[in-house]
Amino acid sequence: MVSEHKTADVSFESLLRIFTVPEGPDSTLTQIDEELSRNLNKFLREHIVAEEKPLWEIEKDFSNATIPEQPEFVSDHTQHLLDTLVSHSVHTSAPSFIGHMTSALPYFLMPLSKIMIALNQNLVKIETSKAFTPLERQVLGMLHRLIYHREDSFYSQWMHSANHSLGAFCSGGTIANITALWVARNNALQAQGEFKGVEKEGLFKAMKHYGYEGLAVLVSERGHYSLKKAADVLGIGQEGLVAVKTDNNNRIDPVALQEKIAELKQSNIKPFAVIGVAGTTETGNIDPLRDIANICSQEDCHFHVDAAWGGATLMSNNYRQLLDGVELADSVTIDAHKQLYIPMGAGMVLFKNPDAMKSIEHHAQYILRKGSKDLGSHTLEGSRSGMAMLVYAAMHIISRPGYELLIDQSIEKAKYFASLIKQQPDFELVSEPELCLLTYRYIPTHVRHALEKADSTQKAELNELLNELTKYIQKRQRETGKSFVSRTRLNPSQWERLNTIVFRVVLANPLTSRDILSSVLVEQREIAKTAPNLMARIESVVDSISNK
Amino acid sequence: MVSEHKTADVSFESLLRIFTVPEGPDSTLTQIDEELSRNLNKFLREHIVAEEKPLWEIEKDFSNATIPEQPEFVSDHTQHLLDTLVSHSVHTSAPSFIGHMTSALPYFLMPLSKIMIALNQNLVKIETSKAFTPLERQVLGMLHRLIYHREDSFYSQWMHSANHSLGAFCSGGTIANITALWVARNNALQAQGEFKGVEKEGLFKAMKHYGYEGLAVLVSERGHYSLKKAADVLGIGQEGLVAVKTDNNNRIDPVALQEKIAELKQSNIKPFAVIGVAGTTETGNIDPLRDIANICSQEDCHFHVDAAWGGATLMSNNYRQLLDGVELADSVTIDAHKQLYIPMGAGMVLFKNPDAMKSIEHHAQYILRKGSKDLGSHTLEGSRSGMAMLVYAAMHIISRPGYELLIDQSIEKAKYFASLIKQQPDFELVSEPELCLLTYRYIPTHVRHALEKADSTQKAELNELLNELTKYIQKRQRETGKSFVSRTRLNPSQWERLNTIVFRVVLANPLTSRDILSSVLVEQREIAKTAPNLMARIESVVDSISNK
């Protein structure tokens, strides 16, 4: 808001000033800048209000669709942002915010981000990025090697080769997965005889040329929701994304996968890709990648691994065998903004074969000329920022053994939390952690006993009430603002695959202590007491079961 | 590089430290941080080396594909980044860097970016973004209003409505354009009777259901290269992107457009979208949007406007009529990282109808639940950063009249430069500026006279040599590092549509002075003298023409 005694003016001179001269040392913005540099965590703690303001009330501050006719002073507007936006943002880096895949970030990334943004490179082409282009190619090479551990000569041949690409850096896992399936689709429907390829002639003619009735991508029923989006965008249709059933540990069942493939082929539907999940979003489980690889090799399918979450586990020599078989994948998605601790907006897809991306290569007159090393000729996105610099810096400053420590402690913390939950008589661990994710729910001992004895109607009824309770606790805990866990819906085998709402916890923040984990449970138990009506309804079902 | 007397260690304690305690006040990083805050332009000037190092030499510094086994100290690594990366990056914000669509940025965006990155919100859902969600919706509302100027009640009804969306914020214009065409495709092939819609059943079944032989998107031959990518990804095929011829000012010819549509329909190909370009990438020209709108309305086509570059012109009440008819578009792409002066990675697509995006809406169990206001249910991307905050801040601090000044002075500067070029006997203006882009080439007076008199073989021969000269000058100027213009290939009507390589200039940087423009021409004239062999070959053709 513009202060009353002075008004910002709109003259070309004042505008030029904002492109050149920073505010004085006393300005709000300079102070915030320094405060952030001195102690990021303190800044966030002090400026983000813990208790949740209802969304409809926040919306009032963001209701005007008119672009202001009057400029504001930088300092005034910064104060306004602190009051209305920062204070009601989410403290995603808080050690007690364990509900989603965000974490504290290494502090050195803040000033480095400022350099990155100030340089304002555009990675689409060398003319607007220069050294950032080889840097990004090196980062892709490093991730490629982490997955495929090819020899030095492989990387000296391909990493900087014009017309080749080991992968694509993109804004996140969704674009990475779409890119992988785009490449897979185009390679499956490539030029042949008179047919010029799906990229030129489109899907309809491709299907007619190849004589298929449909296309399919197979993934476990725990695959990420974005894959449906990918199937839609690519013209395959959401129904072409075929869900394969999972075992009791949320891992794809290879026998079921083979059966599905056979079934599709009998209907003349071409299964052109299978996706293995390395770290399901809800439970963190990893598909049997080697088994899928074998099936894909038999069936001549593209094998893509969605390791957006779990890919960073490869940094740990102690746990990388969890992803055994990933090196057989034709392509792999890894998000750097997840367990590589990079700020939001950094995903990657890597391809085993440096030629794979040829099927999506594109050129233009004024940029991306043939033979150039411009990154833009192999990316779905056009203009892109220099985010790869942050990955590069983190790789060097943290190093592989540093990442190993981070990964290991996250997994071990999840194991600890699982054992803590199991020790509580009134909590139930629903999914064991394989990576640093687990799910559980609050269910008093006698309720659990009743549930075990109940007939199927009572079981369903009681389970519905427990779902309500879980939702109630999760929502109230979030609103109170001391800590945050998320929730999701699973179909656990121990409860006859009933729809079960559970707390979901992601333990990737290195600052999350064991004390915090204990207090999360204490708080949830306390919140449960604040729902007497719901508890009474649960008790009444429990009584009816006991009295049977 | 790790200094010799001390080595960074990999202990969990040292790792925790990087998540909490910033470096001391004397560290390289802190010093850079302060230097950047004090004077960004000075920092960039001092750290970016002007003269170009060959790419193959830069690549040597980025050749190792192994993730380091040894951590580096933050300060040491920062110095390494300055030496190898920053020094050989591109000074995109330099006032003499007038070859691409980058500019100096308002300095207040640097510290604000740091806040944005430190908050590390994920805009995919409210649980990880809270107030950022209404903020982004407001930004979309502001841009929507800038285009469509609907009444207050429209925005109070739709801007924050769950299950509706006025558009999508995305990483850039390419994703914005893909999103628009995705929506258009899905609406054109929507559910009907037994058919469940292209999003469910895919393109092949959709085509069979509707009985089309193909799909087409029409755009002028000056459309952005990314549209081909979009046509490929969406399964339409690059051949489905039909180029329509342009008039002498690089604007689509409406008569030719109508003819093409009729032709396609006769072959039973469905033209489901027409794209109007508002600011072609190469010459900055704007298609006759109102004419296209009328044709689209007759033909029941989706009308998309790619105003990635030119959309910001709507901020100027003096020039917004250049985009007359944009308000009739079904969707419009605008890049904030172009003429809204936001750092790289901020594009938007706006839809006239708040229901338009329903055809691509998606949900999931753990997030994006139905009825939620999560932005992720209407975006192609998944996890996204809080970039919208920077657009919001710039709108308030610069304000509409401030943007108007910036837009006006860019256009007027381009007009000035055009007149300056025309005054030179040895330069030829190839395309007049409509926005702040123009193209020209170096061609001494007597050579031009010869070209005018030449027969078609001589014309072609001479033109080829001039193309070589233009390439030579452009490349040498870039390498020298004093200034940068880009180059592209046009087919100007004044030269019988011969392939003509031209200098391309974008004058969006407010710090670019008239003196700089003069010196760019002086430098180019000087560089031309350093190509005696080429000049001699030109003279010999000129002689043969004169002697005829």
PDB file of C-alpha atoms in Angstrom, chain A residues 12 15-16 18-19 21-23 29 32-33 36-38 40-41 44 52-53 55 59 62-66 68-69 71-72 77 80 88-90 92 100 104 106-107 111 113-115 117-121 124-131 138 142 145 159-160 171 174 182 185-186 196 199-200 202-204 207-208 212-213 224-225 229 232-239 281 343-344 362 364-366 368-369 373 379-382 384 392-393 396-397 399-402 409 474 484 487-489 510, chain B residues 12 15-16 18-23 29 33 36-38 40-41 44 52-53 55 59 62-66 68-69 71-72 77 80 88-90 92 100 104 106-107 111 113-115 117-121 124-127 129-131 138 142 145 159-160 171 174 178 182 185-186 196 199-200 202-204 207-208 212-213 224-225 229 232-239 281 343-344 362 364-366 368-369 373 379-382 384 392-393 396-397 399-402 405 409 474 484 487-489 510:
ATOM      1  CA  PHE A  12      10.551   7.093 -17.024  1.00  0.00           C
ATOM      2  CA  LEU A  15      11.321   3.414 -13.795  1.00  0.00           C
ATOM      3  CA  LEU A  16      14.907   3.378 -14.977  1.00  0.00           C
ATOM      4  CA  ILE A  18      14.244   0.298 -10.515  1.00  0.00           C
ATOM      5  CA  PHE A  19      16.369  -1.331 -13.207  1.00  0.00           C
ATOM      6  CA  VAL A  21      19.825   1.404  -8.252  1.00  0.00           C
ATOM      7  CA  PRO A  22      18.914  -0.773  -5.290  1.00  0.00           C
ATOM      8  CA  GLU A  23      16.970   0.620  -2.368  1.00  0.00           C
ATOM      9  CA  LEU A  29      13.560  -5.021   1.387  1.00  0.00           C
ATOM     10  CA  ILE A  32      14.619  -8.629   4.801  1.00  0.00           C
ATOM     11  CA  ASP A  33      17.359  -9.562   2.403  1.00  0.00           C
ATOM     12  CA  LEU A  36      17.268 -13.965   5.166  1.00  0.00           C
ATOM     13  CA  SER A  37      21.006 -14.177   4.590  1.00  0.00           C
ATOM     14  CA  ARG A  38      21.759 -14.229   8.301  1.00  0.00           C
ATOM     15  CA  LEU A  40      16.750 -18.261   7.015  1.00  0.00           C
ATOM     16  CA  ASN A  41      15.027 -20.561   9.490  1.00  0.00           C
ATOM     17  CA  LEU A  44      10.567 -18.240   8.250  1.00  0.00           C
ATOM     18  CA  GLU A  52      -4.227 -21.458   9.950  1.00  0.00           C
ATOM     19  CA  LYS A  53      -6.390 -18.652   8.627  1.00  0.00           C
ATOM     20  CA  LEU A  55      -8.865 -19.843   2.895  1.00  0.00           C
ATOM     21  CA  GLU A  59      -8.874 -14.822  -0.512  1.00  0.00           C
ATOM     22  CA  PHE A  62      -6.371 -11.460  -3.311  1.00  0.00           C
ATOM     23  CA  SER A  63      -9.714 -10.515  -4.770  1.00  0.00           C
ATOM     24  CA  ASN A  64      -8.951  -7.575  -7.016  1.00  0.00           C
ATOM     25  CA  ALA A  65      -8.564  -8.452 -10.680  1.00  0.00           C
ATOM     26  CA  THR A  66      -7.561  -4.941 -11.705  1.00  0.00           C
ATOM     27  CA  PRO A  68      -3.063  -1.247 -10.154  1.00  0.00           C
ATOM     28  CA  GLU A  69      -3.074   2.184 -11.788  1.00  0.00           C
ATOM     29  CA  PRO A  71       2.696   2.229  -8.347  1.00  0.00           C
ATOM     30  CA  GLU A  72       3.723   1.223  -4.845  1.00  0.00           C
ATOM     31  CA  HIS A  77       4.848  -3.491  -1.070  1.00  0.00           C
ATOM     32  CA  HIS A  80       2.363  -5.895   2.281  1.00  0.00           C
ATOM     33  CA  HIS A  88      -0.136 -17.181   5.412  1.00  0.00           C
ATOM     34  CA  SER A  89       2.130 -19.327   3.322  1.00  0.00           C
ATOM     35  CA  VAL A  90       3.013 -22.859   4.365  1.00  0.00           C
ATOM     36  CA  THR A  92       7.181 -26.316   4.145  1.00  0.00           C
ATOM     37  CA  HIS A 100       4.541 -33.763   2.000  1.00  0.00           C
ATOM     38  CA  ALA A 104      14.419 -27.647   4.686  1.00  0.00           C
ATOM     39  CA  PRO A 106      20.608 -26.179   2.271  1.00  0.00           C
ATOM     40  CA  TYR A 107      21.047 -22.498   3.068  1.00  0.00           C
ATOM     41  CA  PRO A 111      22.371 -16.776  -2.393  1.00  0.00           C
ATOM     42  CA  SER A 113      19.606 -18.868  -6.431  1.00  0.00           C
ATOM     43  CA  LYS A 114      19.937 -15.115  -6.399  1.00  0.00           C
ATOM     44  CA  ILE A 115      22.967 -15.365  -8.696  1.00  0.00           C
ATOM     45  CA  ILE A 117      18.079 -15.434 -11.172  1.00  0.00           C
ATOM     46  CA  ALA A 118      20.246 -12.336 -11.629  1.00  0.00           C
ATOM     47  CA  LEU A 119      22.078 -14.002 -14.530  1.00  0.00           C
ATOM     48  CA  ASN A 120      18.672 -14.795 -16.057  1.00  0.00           C
ATOM     49  CA  GLN A 121      20.042 -17.258 -18.587  1.00  0.00           C
ATOM     50  CA  VAL A 124      16.898 -23.098 -24.654  1.00  0.00           C
ATOM     51  CA  LYS A 125      19.982 -22.131 -26.627  1.00  0.00           C
ATOM     52  CA  ILE A 126      23.674 -21.440 -26.224  1.00  0.00           C
ATOM     53  CA  GLU A 127      23.345 -17.822 -27.344  1.00  0.00           C
ATOM     54  CA  THR A 128      21.455 -17.038 -24.137  1.00  0.00           C
ATOM     55  CA  SER A 129      23.175 -19.454 -21.764  1.00  0.00           C
ATOM     56  CA  LYS A 130      26.717 -20.229 -22.940  1.00  0.00           C
ATOM     57  CA  ALA A 131      28.529 -22.071 -20.090  1.00  0.00           C
ATOM     58  CA  GLN A 138      27.176 -32.376 -17.213  1.00  0.00           C
ATOM     59  CA  MET A 142      26.086 -37.189 -13.610  1.00  0.00           C
ATOM     60  CA  ARG A 145      25.985 -42.221 -14.568  1.00  0.00           C
ATOM     61  CA  MET A 159      27.634 -35.897 -22.953  1.00  0.00           C
ATOM     62  CA  HIS A 160      28.459 -32.873 -25.101  1.00  0.00           C
ATOM     63  CA  SER A 171      10.366 -28.090 -14.437  1.00  0.00           C
ATOM     64  CA  THR A 174       5.307 -34.582 -14.591  1.00  0.00           C
ATOM     65  CA  TRP A 182       6.442 -39.037 -25.719  1.00  0.00           C
ATOM     66  CA  ARG A 185       5.331 -43.418 -28.210  1.00  0.00           C
ATOM     67  CA  ASN A 186       7.259 -41.890 -31.100  1.00  0.00           C
ATOM     68  CA  LYS A 196       6.655 -40.864 -42.015  1.00  0.00           C
ATOM     69  CA  GLU A 199       5.581 -37.155 -35.067  1.00  0.00           C
ATOM     70  CA  LYS A 200       4.886 -36.120 -38.652  1.00  0.00           C
ATOM     71  CA  GLY A 202      -0.091 -38.038 -36.121  1.00  0.00           C
ATOM     72  CA  LEU A 203      -1.600 -40.812 -34.086  1.00  0.00           C
ATOM     73  CA  PHE A 204      -4.578 -41.662 -36.273  1.00  0.00           C
ATOM     74  CA  MET A 207      -2.517 -46.545 -35.770  1.00  0.00           C
ATOM     75  CA  LYS A 208      -3.851 -47.282 -39.209  1.00  0.00           C
ATOM     76  CA  TYR A 212      -3.334 -51.403 -33.915  1.00  0.00           C
ATOM     77  CA  GLU A 213      -6.713 -50.920 -32.270  1.00  0.00           C
ATOM     78  CA  HIS A 224       1.328 -41.197  -9.893  1.00  0.00           C
ATOM     79  CA  TYR A 225      -1.825 -39.351 -10.996  1.00  0.00           C
ATOM     80  CA  LYS A 229      -2.519 -36.614 -17.594  1.00  0.00           C
ATOM     81  CA  ASP A 232      -4.468 -37.827 -22.114  1.00  0.00           C
ATOM     82  CA  VAL A 233      -2.042 -35.242 -23.553  1.00  0.00           C
ATOM     83  CA  LEU A 234      -0.263 -37.794 -25.736  1.00  0.00           C
ATOM     84  CA  GLY A 235      -3.543 -38.877 -27.312  1.00  0.00           C
ATOM     85  CA  ILE A 236      -3.445 -42.367 -25.844  1.00  0.00           C
ATOM     86  CA  GLY A 237      -6.391 -41.654 -23.585  1.00  0.00           C
ATOM     87  CA  GLN A 238      -6.651 -42.248 -19.857  1.00  0.00           C
ATOM     88  CA  GLU A 239      -8.099 -45.662 -20.528  1.00  0.00           C
ATOM     89  CA  THR A 281       3.867 -41.164  -3.801  1.00  0.00           C
ATOM     90  CA  PRO A 343      14.220 -25.622  -4.638  1.00  0.00           C
ATOM     91  CA  MET A 344      10.943 -26.260  -6.455  1.00  0.00           C
ATOM     92  CA  HIS A 362      13.115 -30.345 -33.425  1.00  0.00           C
ATOM     93  CA  ALA A 364      14.039 -23.829 -36.088  1.00  0.00           C
ATOM     94  CA  GLN A 365      15.604 -21.164 -38.265  1.00  0.00           C
ATOM     95  CA  TYR A 366      16.583 -18.625 -35.687  1.00  0.00           C
ATOM     96  CA  LEU A 368      18.191 -24.741 -32.455  1.00  0.00           C
ATOM     97  CA  ARG A 369      19.830 -24.918 -35.859  1.00  0.00           C
ATOM     98  CA  LYS A 373      24.354 -28.030 -29.112  1.00  0.00           C
ATOM     99  CA  THR A 379      13.115 -30.511 -24.457  1.00  0.00           C
ATOM    100  CA  LEU A 380       9.352 -30.286 -24.241  1.00  0.00           C
ATOM    101  CA  GLU A 381       9.680 -26.856 -22.670  1.00  0.00           C
ATOM    102  CA  GLY A 382      11.150 -23.889 -24.543  1.00  0.00           C
ATOM    103  CA  ARG A 384      14.084 -22.462 -19.230  1.00  0.00           C
ATOM    104  CA  TYR A 392      25.526 -28.831  -9.909  1.00  0.00           C
ATOM    105  CA  ALA A 393      26.462 -26.811  -6.817  1.00  0.00           C
ATOM    106  CA  HIS A 396      29.772 -30.563  -5.344  1.00  0.00           C
ATOM    107  CA  ILE A 397      29.121 -29.075  -1.925  1.00  0.00           C
ATOM    108  CA  SER A 399      28.889 -34.687  -2.577  1.00  0.00           C
ATOM    109  CA  ARG A 400      27.704 -38.241  -3.007  1.00  0.00           C
ATOM    110  CA  PRO A 401      28.664 -39.400   0.508  1.00  0.00           C
ATOM    111  CA  GLY A 402      26.805 -36.386   1.907  1.00  0.00           C
ATOM    112  CA  GLN A 409      19.149 -41.019   7.999  1.00  0.00           C
ATOM    113  CA  GLN A 474      -5.485 -34.593  10.224  1.00  0.00           C
ATOM    114  CA  PHE A 484       1.449 -31.384   9.658  1.00  0.00           C
ATOM    115  CA  ARG A 487      -3.639 -38.139   4.508  1.00  0.00           C
ATOM    116  CA  THR A 488      -4.528 -40.523   1.751  1.00  0.00           C
ATOM    117  CA  ARG A 489      -6.769 -43.492   1.079  1.00  0.00           C
ATOM    118  CA  PRO A 510      17.086 -33.709   8.182  1.00  0.00           C
TER     119      PRO A 510
ATOM    120  CA  PHE B  12      25.909 -35.739   9.806  1.00  0.00           C
ATOM    121  CA  LEU B  15      25.470 -31.694   6.971  1.00  0.00           C
ATOM    122  CA  LEU B  16      22.924 -30.454   9.491  1.00  0.00           C
ATOM    123  CA  ILE B  18      24.329 -26.543   5.924  1.00  0.00           C
ATOM    124  CA  PHE B  19      20.593 -26.754   6.577  1.00  0.00           C
ATOM    125  CA  THR B  20      20.741 -24.213   9.384  1.00  0.00           C
ATOM    126  CA  VAL B  21      23.717 -21.924   9.917  1.00  0.00           C
ATOM    127  CA  PRO B  22      24.787 -19.564   7.138  1.00  0.00           C
ATOM    128  CA  GLU B  23      28.443 -19.001   6.389  1.00  0.00           C
ATOM    129  CA  LEU B  29      29.235 -16.396  -0.709  1.00  0.00           C
ATOM    130  CA  ASP B  33      25.379 -11.943  -1.812  1.00  0.00           C
ATOM    131  CA  LEU B  36      24.631  -8.510  -5.654  1.00  0.00           C
ATOM    132  CA  SER B  37      22.294  -6.670  -3.290  1.00  0.00           C
ATOM    133  CA  ARG B  38      24.304  -3.484  -3.537  1.00  0.00           C
ATOM    134  CA  LEU B  40      23.526  -6.064  -9.515  1.00  0.00           C
ATOM    135  CA  ASN B  41      24.599  -4.492 -12.787  1.00  0.00           C
ATOM    136  CA  LEU B  44      27.334  -8.769 -13.715  1.00  0.00           C
ATOM    137  CA  GLU B  52      33.771 -15.164 -25.952  1.00  0.00           C
ATOM    138  CA  LYS B  53      35.618 -18.348 -25.029  1.00  0.00           C
ATOM    139  CA  LEU B  55      32.433 -23.663 -26.409  1.00  0.00           C
ATOM    140  CA  GLU B  59      33.180 -27.818 -22.048  1.00  0.00           C
ATOM    141  CA  PHE B  62      32.136 -29.514 -17.413  1.00  0.00           C
ATOM    142  CA  SER B  63      33.374 -32.863 -18.601  1.00  0.00           C
ATOM    143  CA  ASN B  64      33.286 -35.044 -15.508  1.00  0.00           C
ATOM    144  CA  ALA B  65      30.208 -37.235 -15.211  1.00  0.00           C
ATOM    145  CA  THR B  66      31.124 -38.555 -11.776  1.00  0.00           C
ATOM    146  CA  PRO B  68      32.089 -35.959  -6.446  1.00  0.00           C
ATOM    147  CA  GLU B  69      33.053 -38.284  -3.589  1.00  0.00           C
ATOM    148  CA  PRO B  71      32.492 -32.361  -0.491  1.00  0.00           C
ATOM    149  CA  GLU B  72      33.665 -28.836  -1.229  1.00  0.00           C
ATOM    150  CA  HIS B  77      32.778 -23.843  -4.716  1.00  0.00           C
ATOM    151  CA  HIS B  80      34.760 -22.046  -8.721  1.00  0.00           C
ATOM    152  CA  HIS B  88      31.366 -17.515 -19.273  1.00  0.00           C
ATOM    153  CA  SER B  89      27.643 -17.036 -19.028  1.00  0.00           C
ATOM    154  CA  VAL B  90      25.805 -14.593 -21.260  1.00  0.00           C
ATOM    155  CA  THR B  92      21.588 -11.189 -21.081  1.00  0.00           C
ATOM    156  CA  HIS B 100      17.085 -11.899 -27.893  1.00  0.00           C
ATOM    157  CA  ALA B 104      17.638  -6.091 -17.505  1.00  0.00           C
ATOM    158  CA  PRO B 106      13.930  -4.699 -11.971  1.00  0.00           C
ATOM    159  CA  TYR B 107      16.386  -5.054  -9.100  1.00  0.00           C
ATOM    160  CA  PRO B 111      15.594 -10.198  -2.988  1.00  0.00           C
ATOM    161  CA  SER B 113      13.105 -14.127  -5.574  1.00  0.00           C
ATOM    162  CA  LYS B 114      15.155 -15.141  -2.588  1.00  0.00           C
ATOM    163  CA  ILE B 115      12.060 -14.978  -0.394  1.00  0.00           C
ATOM    164  CA  ILE B 117      12.806 -19.647  -3.135  1.00  0.00           C
ATOM    165  CA  ALA B 118      13.263 -19.736   0.638  1.00  0.00           C
ATOM    166  CA  LEU B 119       9.530 -20.266   1.135  1.00  0.00           C
ATOM    167  CA  ASN B 120       9.741 -23.149  -1.374  1.00  0.00           C
ATOM    168  CA  GLN B 121       6.000 -23.412  -1.823  1.00  0.00           C
ATOM    169  CA  VAL B 124       0.181 -27.866  -7.035  1.00  0.00           C
ATOM    170  CA  LYS B 125      -2.040 -27.816  -3.957  1.00  0.00           C
ATOM    171  CA  ILE B 126      -3.171 -25.574  -1.147  1.00  0.00           C
ATOM    172  CA  GLU B 127      -1.609 -27.769   1.534  1.00  0.00           C
ATOM    173  CA  SER B 129       1.112 -23.206  -0.831  1.00  0.00           C
ATOM    174  CA  LYS B 130      -1.828 -21.731   1.093  1.00  0.00           C
ATOM    175  CA  ALA B 131      -1.956 -17.954   0.378  1.00  0.00           C
ATOM    176  CA  GLN B 138      -5.503 -13.288  -8.666  1.00  0.00           C
ATOM    177  CA  MET B 142      -5.481  -9.710 -13.594  1.00  0.00           C
ATOM    178  CA  ARG B 145      -9.002  -8.842 -17.223  1.00  0.00           C
ATOM    179  CA  MET B 159     -11.501 -16.148  -9.912  1.00  0.00           C
ATOM    180  CA  HIS B 160     -11.509 -18.224  -6.724  1.00  0.00           C
ATOM    181  CA  SER B 171       7.022 -22.519 -16.863  1.00  0.00           C
ATOM    182  CA  THR B 174       5.578 -23.483 -24.903  1.00  0.00           C
ATOM    183  CA  ILE B 178       0.445 -26.855 -25.482  1.00  0.00           C
ATOM    184  CA  TRP B 182      -4.783 -29.626 -25.394  1.00  0.00           C
ATOM    185  CA  ARG B 185      -8.407 -30.701 -28.890  1.00  0.00           C
ATOM    186  CA  ASN B 186     -10.321 -32.204 -25.976  1.00  0.00           C
ATOM    187  CA  LYS B 196     -16.468 -40.964 -23.571  1.00  0.00           C
ATOM    188  CA  GLU B 199      -9.259 -37.649 -22.810  1.00  0.00           C
ATOM    189  CA  LYS B 200     -10.623 -41.079 -21.829  1.00  0.00           C
ATOM    190  CA  GLY B 202      -7.694 -41.490 -26.921  1.00  0.00           C
ATOM    191  CA  LEU B 203      -7.277 -39.965 -30.330  1.00  0.00           C
ATOM    192  CA  PHE B 204      -7.737 -43.054 -32.484  1.00  0.00           C
ATOM    193  CA  MET B 207     -11.304 -39.892 -34.857  1.00  0.00           C
ATOM    194  CA  LYS B 208     -13.302 -42.998 -35.631  1.00  0.00           C
ATOM    195  CA  TYR B 212     -12.549 -37.398 -39.316  1.00  0.00           C
ATOM    196  CA  GLU B 213      -9.582 -38.332 -41.451  1.00  0.00           C
ATOM    197  CA  HIS B 224       6.645 -20.196 -33.236  1.00  0.00           C
ATOM    198  CA  TYR B 225       8.576 -23.459 -33.696  1.00  0.00           C
ATOM    199  CA  LYS B 229       6.255 -29.664 -30.909  1.00  0.00           C
ATOM    200  CA  ASP B 232       3.597 -33.763 -32.211  1.00  0.00           C
ATOM    201  CA  VAL B 233       2.998 -34.235 -28.464  1.00  0.00           C
ATOM    202  CA  LEU B 234      -0.775 -33.982 -28.796  1.00  0.00           C
ATOM    203  CA  GLY B 235      -0.827 -36.740 -31.421  1.00  0.00           C
ATOM    204  CA  ILE B 236      -1.993 -34.437 -34.214  1.00  0.00           C
ATOM    205  CA  GLY B 237       1.337 -34.741 -36.011  1.00  0.00           C
ATOM    206  CA  GLN B 238       3.512 -31.928 -37.307  1.00  0.00           C
ATOM    207  CA  GLU B 239       1.773 -32.178 -40.666  1.00  0.00           C
ATOM    208  CA  THR B 281       9.338 -14.199 -32.708  1.00  0.00           C
ATOM    209  CA  PRO B 343      12.920 -13.769 -14.401  1.00  0.00           C
ATOM    210  CA  MET B 344      12.964 -16.851 -16.625  1.00  0.00           C
ATOM    211  CA  HIS B 362      -7.899 -34.232 -13.208  1.00  0.00           C
ATOM    212  CA  ALA B 364      -6.258 -37.775  -7.297  1.00  0.00           C
ATOM    213  CA  GLN B 365      -6.881 -39.323  -3.894  1.00  0.00           C
ATOM    214  CA  TYR B 366      -4.206 -37.669  -1.857  1.00  0.00           C
ATOM    215  CA  LEU B 368      -6.483 -32.352  -5.965  1.00  0.00           C
ATOM    216  CA  ARG B 369      -9.595 -33.843  -4.403  1.00  0.00           C
ATOM    217  CA  LYS B 373      -9.244 -25.180  -5.048  1.00  0.00           C
ATOM    218  CA  THR B 379      -2.211 -27.528 -15.009  1.00  0.00           C
ATOM    219  CA  LEU B 380      -0.103 -29.658 -17.308  1.00  0.00           C
ATOM    220  CA  GLU B 381       2.752 -29.417 -14.852  1.00  0.00           C
ATOM    221  CA  GLY B 382       2.582 -30.895 -11.355  1.00  0.00           C
ATOM    222  CA  ARG B 384       5.412 -25.702  -9.401  1.00  0.00           C
ATOM    223  CA  TYR B 392       2.106  -9.994  -8.468  1.00  0.00           C
ATOM    224  CA  ALA B 393       4.826  -7.807  -6.946  1.00  0.00           C
ATOM    225  CA  HIS B 396       1.960  -3.554  -7.865  1.00  0.00           C
ATOM    226  CA  ILE B 397       5.360  -1.887  -7.831  1.00  0.00           C
ATOM    227  CA  SER B 399       1.748  -0.674 -11.998  1.00  0.00           C
ATOM    228  CA  ARG B 400      -0.063  -0.542 -15.311  1.00  0.00           C
ATOM    229  CA  PRO B 401       1.057   2.996 -16.213  1.00  0.00           C
ATOM    230  CA  GLY B 402       4.639   1.967 -15.437  1.00  0.00           C
ATOM    231  CA  LEU B 405       5.877   3.583 -20.213  1.00  0.00           C
ATOM    232  CA  GLN B 409       9.560   3.496 -24.968  1.00  0.00           C
ATOM    233  CA  GLN B 474      26.781 -11.424 -36.535  1.00  0.00           C
ATOM    234  CA  PHE B 484      24.951  -8.814 -29.577  1.00  0.00           C
ATOM    235  CA  ARG B 487      20.112 -13.419 -36.881  1.00  0.00           C
ATOM    236  CA  THR B 488      17.359 -15.237 -38.694  1.00  0.00           C
ATOM    237  CA  ARG B 489      16.259 -16.067 -42.215  1.00  0.00           C
ATOM    238  CA  PRO B 510      15.010   0.039 -20.912  1.00  0.00           C
TER     239      PRO B 510
END
